[in-house]
Amino acid sequence: MPSQYVIHLAVMILFFAYLGAAWNILGGYAGQFSFGHAAFFGLGAYTSTLLHIHYGVSPWIGMALGGLAGVLLGLGSGFLSFRYGLRGPYFALVMLAFAEMLRLLFETWMSRSYPLGLPIPLKGTSLLDFQFRDKGHYFYIILVMLIAVTWLCHRLARSRVGAYWMAIRDNEEAAQALGIDAFAYKLLAMAISAFLTALGGTFYAQYFLTLEVNELFGVQISVEILLSAIIGGAGTVFGPLVGAVALQLLSEVTRVYVRAFSGFDLMVYGGVLILVIIFLPQGLLEGMRRPYRAMARALST
Amino acid sequence: MALLELAGVSRSFGGVRAVNALSFAVPEGEIVGLIGPNGSGKTTVFNLISGVFLPNQGTLTFAGASLIGRKPHEICRLGIGRTFQIVQPFNSLTVLENVRVGAFRTIGDPDRAAHEADAVLRLVGLSHKREALPPSLTIADRKRLELARALATRPRLLLLDEVMAGLRPAETLEMLELARRIHASGVTLLVIEHVMRAVMSLSHRILVLHHGEKLAEGTPQEVSRDPEVIRAYLGEEYRPA
C-alpha cells in the first residue's frame, strides 16, 4: 500500500496532465495560446460547489453543469477574440484579462459570504458523493479522466478536425483558402478545451474540499495548466503527461531537497524551465525522440 | 455564360486605386493569363476573387453565384482554388498531410483523404517527398506543394499566382507541363505569371493590366503585337516569334 503522500503526488501528476491535455486542444493543436484557462477551471469548481452547497445538487451533475458553463464562457470569450481577429500574444492577453475579470468578480462575490474561502461540507464518503477519505479513489477518478481526454486527443488528432486545427495553427490564410472556416473551428477547439478544463475544476474542488478565489482564478493556475503541455510538447498526444510528470517531480524535488533559503526552490524550478524552453523548444517528448531519429537515420544510410 | 465574370470591379487602398473598373470573363475550360508590370494590380484581382478583399464597386460572379461578401473558405467551397505568390505551406505538417488538408474539403474520412492526397502528389510529381516537411523542400517543390494542396480541394477554377517565379528553366518547363495536365483534367485556369515565354505559350487568352486597368485583351499573338502593351510592359526589344 503506497503512502498517502505518494498517492497525492500521483494524483497531482495525473491532474496536471489532464489539465495540460485540455489546454493542448486549444493551445497545442489549434495553436490559440490561452493564458487564462483559470477562468474555465475556477468556473467549473465554483459552479459544482455552489450548486452542491445551496441546492444539494450532486457534484457529478454539478461537474457536467460546470462543464457547460465553461463551454458558454469559452464560446463568449472566443467569439469576441476571434471575431476581431486577435491572434498570438493578443489572444493570450485577452484570455488573461477574462480570467482576471472572473477572479475579481468572484472575489467581490465570495468575500462577503465566505471571507476565509469556501469550504465544502463532508457529506459522506462514497462514489455518489464524490468525496473519499482515501486518496486512492481520487487517483482512479483522475486516471479515468486522463485516459478519456488522451483518447479523445488521439482520435481528434487523426481526424479532419485535428488536421484543420493544425492547418489553422500553421497558417490561417492558407487554411481558409482551402475551404476551412477558421472562425468556427477555433470556436470548436475553445468549447472542447473549456469544457474539459471546467471538469478539472470540479475534481480539484472535491479533492481539496475548499475553494479560495485567488487559487482557482489566479494567474498561477493558468500558467501551471499550460506549462505541462508546453514542457512536454504542445500539439502532441502524450506531451502533457510527460510534461506533468517532469514538472511535478521537479517541483517536489526542489521543494524537499533545495532549501538554502526561502524561495530558492522556486528559483531552481524556474531556472530548469528556462533551460528546457531554450534547448528543447518543441518539448521533452521531441527531445526524447531526437536521438532515436538520429539513430534511425544513421542505420538507414 | 462564362465561369467567372468580373464587371466594373474597383478597389482602392487609401488613395491608391489598385484595381479600376475592371471587367473580364473566364470561360469554362480556358486558360487565361493575367499579366502586367509590378504593382499593376494582378494579385489584388486574385484577392478580390478569393474573398480576401471586398471590392468597392462592381460585381464578381462564379457559375452564376455572386462572390461579393463571401469569405475565403466559402469561395473555396464554391469551387475556386488558389495558390499564393509567396508559398504558404503548413510547416509542421508533412507534404502528404499538407495536401490531405485540401483533400478533406470533399472527403471526411482520414484514410481516404490521404489516398486522394497521394493521387494528387503523383500528379504533381511530389510522391517521393510525401513524408518530408515543407522547410526542407526546394523552391520548385514548394511551388508544387502549393499547387497540389489547392488541387486537392477539387476546384473548377484554379488561380495560379506566379507558380513559375524563381524556377530554373528546366523546372519552368516541368511546371508548364503540369499546368497543361491540370487543365486537361478539366480545370479552368487563371494564371498570373511574370515568365513571359511561359504564360504566352500556356494561355488561350491574355489580359494585360496596367495601373489597375485593363490595357489589352486577346490571344497571345494579338497582345504581344499591341503597341500599347509593348510600350507599357514588354519593352521595345520584345518581338513576337
Coordinates of C-alpha atoms in Angstrom, one line a residue, chain A residues 83 157-160 163-164 166-171 173-182, chain B residues 72-73 76-77 82 84 88-93 100-102 104-105 107-108 110 149-150 153:
Chain A
R83 CA -14.4 37.8 -34.4
A157 CA -5.5 14.5 -33.9
R158 CA -6.1 11.9 -36.6
S159 CA -9.4 13.2 -37.8
R160 CA -10.4 16.0 -40.2
A163 CA -5.9 18.3 -39.4
Y164 CA -7.9 21.6 -39.8
M166 CA -3.1 22.2 -37.2
A167 CA -3.6 23.9 -40.6
I168 CA -5.1 26.9 -38.8
R169 CA -2.2 26.9 -36.3
D170 CA 0.4 26.8 -39.0
N171 CA -1.1 29.3 -41.5
E173 CA -4.8 32.4 -44.5
A174 CA -3.8 29.3 -46.3
A175 CA -6.2 27.2 -44.3
Q176 CA -9.1 29.5 -45.3
A177 CA -8.1 29.3 -48.9
L178 CA -8.5 25.5 -48.6
G179 CA -12.1 25.9 -47.5
I180 CA -11.6 25.8 -43.7
D181 CA -13.9 28.0 -41.7
A182 CA -11.2 29.1 -39.3
Chain B
P72 CA -12.4 32.9 -48.5
H73 CA -13.4 29.5 -47.2
C76 CA -13.1 27.7 -52.0
R77 CA -16.2 25.6 -51.3
R82 CA -5.8 29.4 -55.3
F84 CA -0.2 32.2 -53.0
Q88 CA 2.2 29.4 -47.6
P89 CA 2.8 25.7 -46.5
F90 CA 1.8 24.3 -43.2
N91 CA 5.3 23.9 -41.9
S92 CA 4.8 21.4 -39.1
L93 CA 2.8 19.0 -41.4
R100 CA -4.6 16.0 -47.2
V101 CA -5.9 19.2 -45.7
G102 CA -7.1 20.2 -49.1
F104 CA -10.5 17.0 -46.6
R105 CA -12.7 19.6 -48.3
I107 CA -13.6 13.7 -48.2
G108 CA -14.2 13.4 -44.5
P110 CA -8.8 10.5 -43.0
R149 CA -2.8 21.5 -52.0
A150 CA -5.2 23.7 -53.9
T153 CA -9.8 20.7 -53.0

